[in-house]
Structure formats: C-alpha cells, structure tokens
C-alpha cells in the first residue's frame, strides 16, 4: 500500500476518546521538538479521522497554534487492527531501552549546540551527575573518542584508555 501524507485542518483530526496513555508530561518536550525540527512524524488516523497514533503530537500542535497537521490514513486496517495497532505502537516504543554509555556520548557531543533538557533529558543528566559523585575518577577525562576496535564510546584518560 502506498503511504501518502496529507495535511488536514487541525480541528478535523479527532483524538481517540479512550486513549489509555497519559500524555501531559510529554506534550512540552514534543512542542519543543516541533519548534526545533518541524513536524517530522505524521499523525496516523483511521478512516473517520480519529487518531490511531500521534495523540501527543496532535496536542502539541494545538498548543503551538498550528492550523494544519500532517497525517497518514490507515485505510488498509480493519477496526480491530486499528485498535491493536493503537496499543502496539505505544507499547513497542516503551520496550526500547537506552544504551546509557552511548547516550551520554551523544548528549555530551550535543551540549554545545542544543539544550537537550527541553526534550526531556534532564533526568538523564542528573542521573549521570549522581553517578559521577558515586565513584572517584582515576584520572581527569580529557576527551571522549570511539574505540577503534568495537566503536563504543571510551574516555581518553590522562594515561591510557578505558571503556566506560
């Protein structure tokens, strides 16, 4: 099936009234993401314009005063498939985990360019700060580099190298 992105008036996209996810905590960071990068992931709707996936994006767009939102119509799904996809989309996203070493490397790299806290990374930064106080460093970190053997982020210490 061909996927076609349409732009609909925001008022014609209807939130699913039985949405089991509480989205309030994510709306602000999604608003910041839309402001910084644009609306890059369309909302998935069913044949009646009811949201299948993208409730948080829709709410963020409303609060930003957007008049239109990009949507993809899931016209190839039955009513039961829509219900199942609505839940599967949310649950599968929750199953992914962060590789905290790689994430720290990426966040450290972006610190000079973006305030990643506006996208919800404040807890991660605090957790890393707590970890630093728990263990005394063997030497000062001069830089982060990728391991030439495995590609993982490593700290280049004053003497030698060590995987985090």
Short mmCIF file of C-alpha atoms in Angstrom, two decimals:
data_model
loop_
_atom_site.label_atom_id
_atom_site.label_comp_id
_atom_site.label_asym_id
_atom_site.label_seq_id
_atom_site.Cartn_x
_atom_site.Cartn_y
_atom_site.Cartn_z
CA UNK A 1 0.00 0.00 0.00
CA UNK A 2 1.22 3.47 -0.84
CA UNK A 3 1.74 5.78 2.13
CA UNK A 4 0.58 9.29 1.37
CA UNK A 5 0.99 12.23 3.72
CA UNK A 6 -1.91 14.69 3.73
CA UNK A 7 -2.27 17.99 5.57
CA UNK A 8 -5.60 18.38 7.35
CA UNK A 9 -7.06 21.25 9.35
CA UNK A 10 -6.17 20.54 12.96
CA UNK A 11 -9.82 20.68 14.03
CA UNK A 12 -10.72 17.81 11.72
CA UNK A 13 -8.31 15.38 13.44
CA UNK A 14 -10.15 13.76 16.34
CA UNK A 15 -8.38 12.38 19.42
CA UNK A 16 -9.39 8.82 20.31
CA UNK A 17 -11.63 9.32 23.35
CA UNK A 18 -10.48 6.08 25.04
CA UNK A 19 -6.76 6.78 24.66
CA UNK A 20 -5.15 4.84 27.52
CA UNK A 21 -1.93 6.89 27.56
CA UNK A 22 -1.45 9.92 29.78
CA UNK A 23 0.41 12.32 27.52
CA UNK A 24 0.63 15.56 29.52
CA UNK A 25 4.27 15.15 30.62
CA UNK A 26 5.38 14.61 27.01
CA UNK A 27 3.49 17.49 25.38
CA UNK A 28 6.01 20.21 26.29
CA UNK A 29 9.07 18.32 25.00
CA UNK A 30 7.19 17.41 21.80
CA UNK A 31 6.28 21.07 21.33
CA UNK A 32 9.98 21.93 21.67
CA UNK A 33 10.87 19.23 19.16
CA UNK A 34 8.35 20.54 16.63
CA UNK A 35 9.65 24.10 17.11
CA UNK A 36 13.27 22.99 16.71
CA UNK A 37 12.95 20.45 13.90
CA UNK A 38 9.50 20.83 12.35
CA UNK A 39 6.66 18.31 12.30
CA UNK A 40 8.63 15.29 11.03
CA UNK A 41 6.38 12.34 12.02
CA UNK A 42 2.79 12.49 10.73
CA UNK A 43 -0.20 11.55 12.87
CA UNK A 44 -1.80 8.25 11.90
CA UNK A 45 -5.60 8.46 11.60
CA UNK A 46 -8.33 5.97 10.71
CA UNK A 47 -10.98 6.37 8.01
CA UNK A 48 -13.03 8.61 10.35
CA UNK A 49 -10.09 10.98 11.08
CA UNK A 50 -9.71 9.53 14.60
CA UNK A 51 -6.13 9.38 15.89
CA UNK A 52 -4.55 5.93 15.84
CA UNK A 53 -1.02 7.09 16.72
CA UNK A 54 0.11 10.62 17.49
CA UNK A 55 -2.07 11.98 20.30
CA UNK A 56 0.88 13.82 21.85
CA UNK A 57 1.91 15.35 18.52
CA UNK A 58 -1.69 16.48 17.95
CA UNK A 59 -1.93 18.11 21.37
CA UNK A 60 1.48 19.78 20.92
CA UNK A 61 0.38 21.13 17.53
CA UNK A 62 -2.82 22.54 19.06
CA UNK A 63 -0.87 24.31 21.81
CA UNK A 64 1.52 25.71 19.21
CA UNK A 65 -1.44 27.19 17.33
CA UNK A 66 -0.87 25.16 14.18
CA UNK A 67 -3.72 25.29 11.70
CA UNK A 68 -2.86 22.07 9.84
CA UNK A 69 -1.12 18.82 10.73
CA UNK A 70 0.41 16.10 8.56
CA UNK A 71 -1.48 12.81 8.68
CA UNK A 72 -1.32 9.33 7.22
CA UNK A 73 -4.61 7.49 6.79
CA UNK A 74 -4.61 3.84 7.87
CA UNK A 75 -7.31 2.89 5.36
CA UNK A 76 -5.92 -0.62 4.93
CA UNK A 77 -6.67 -1.65 8.54
CA UNK A 78 -9.85 -3.18 9.92
CA UNK A 79 -11.42 -1.68 13.04
CA UNK A 80 -9.82 -4.41 15.20
CA UNK A 81 -6.44 -3.86 13.54
CA UNK A 82 -6.71 -0.13 14.27
CA UNK A 83 -7.36 -0.89 17.96
CA UNK A 84 -4.47 -3.35 18.10
CA UNK A 85 -2.07 -1.02 16.25
CA UNK A 86 -3.04 1.88 18.53
CA UNK A 87 -1.86 -0.14 21.53
CA UNK A 88 1.07 -1.89 19.81
CA UNK A 89 2.54 1.43 18.65
CA UNK A 90 2.58 2.75 22.20
CA UNK A 91 3.82 -0.45 23.84
CA UNK A 92 6.63 -1.23 21.40
CA UNK A 93 8.07 2.27 21.92
CA UNK A 94 8.21 1.58 25.66
CA UNK A 95 10.13 -1.68 25.17
CA UNK A 96 13.21 0.02 23.74
CA UNK A 97 15.95 0.84 26.25
CA UNK A 98 18.73 3.41 26.23
CA UNK A 99 22.35 2.38 25.95
CA UNK A 100 23.33 4.90 28.63
CA UNK A 101 27.02 4.96 27.68
CA UNK A 102 26.24 5.72 24.04
CA UNK A 103 23.52 8.20 25.07
CA UNK A 104 25.92 10.08 27.35
CA UNK A 105 28.41 10.27 24.49
CA UNK A 106 25.73 11.71 22.17
CA UNK A 107 24.40 14.16 24.77
CA UNK A 108 27.91 15.37 25.63
CA UNK A 109 28.54 15.90 21.92
CA UNK A 110 25.35 17.99 21.58
CA UNK A 111 25.80 20.08 24.75
CA UNK A 112 27.42 22.93 22.84
CA UNK A 113 24.64 23.03 20.21
CA UNK A 114 21.33 22.11 21.89
CA UNK A 115 19.81 22.27 25.35
CA UNK A 116 18.60 18.66 25.31
CA UNK A 117 16.83 19.21 28.64
CA UNK A 118 13.95 20.83 26.75
CA UNK A 119 13.36 17.46 25.08
CA UNK A 120 13.09 15.64 28.41
CA UNK A 121 16.70 14.66 29.13
CA UNK A 122 17.02 16.42 32.49
CA UNK A 123 16.66 13.16 34.43
CA UNK A 124 19.44 11.57 32.39
CA UNK A 125 21.82 14.43 33.10
CA UNK A 126 21.00 14.29 36.81
CA UNK A 127 21.49 10.51 36.86
CA UNK A 128 24.92 10.92 35.24
CA UNK A 129 25.83 13.64 37.74
CA UNK A 130 24.83 11.29 40.58
CA UNK A 131 26.97 8.51 39.09
CA UNK A 132 29.99 10.84 38.94
CA UNK A 133 29.73 11.58 42.63
CA UNK A 134 29.41 7.88 43.50
CA UNK A 135 32.76 6.82 42.06
CA UNK A 136 36.03 8.64 42.33
CA UNK A 137 37.74 9.07 38.95
CA UNK A 138 41.17 7.52 38.46
CA UNK A 139 42.30 10.47 36.34
CA UNK A 140 40.89 13.51 34.60
CA UNK A 141 38.93 12.84 31.41
CA UNK A 142 40.45 14.78 28.56
CA UNK A 143 38.06 13.69 25.80
CA UNK A 144 35.62 11.06 24.55
CA UNK A 145 36.58 9.02 21.50
CA UNK A 146 35.21 5.94 19.75
CA UNK A 147 37.03 2.69 20.41
CA UNK A 148 38.80 1.70 17.17
CA UNK A 149 38.05 -1.99 17.84
CA UNK A 150 34.38 -2.02 18.88
CA UNK A 151 33.13 1.51 18.11
CA UNK A 152 31.83 2.13 21.66
CA UNK A 153 32.44 5.50 23.33
CA UNK A 154 35.53 5.47 25.52
CA UNK A 155 37.16 8.01 27.78
CA UNK A 156 40.67 9.03 26.87
CA UNK A 157 42.31 9.43 30.28
CA UNK A 158 45.48 11.27 31.10
CA UNK A 159 47.18 7.84 30.92
CA UNK A 160 45.73 5.16 28.65
CA UNK A 161 42.13 4.49 27.65
CA UNK A 162 39.20 2.77 29.32
CA UNK A 163 35.69 1.73 28.29
CA UNK A 164 33.03 3.41 30.40
#
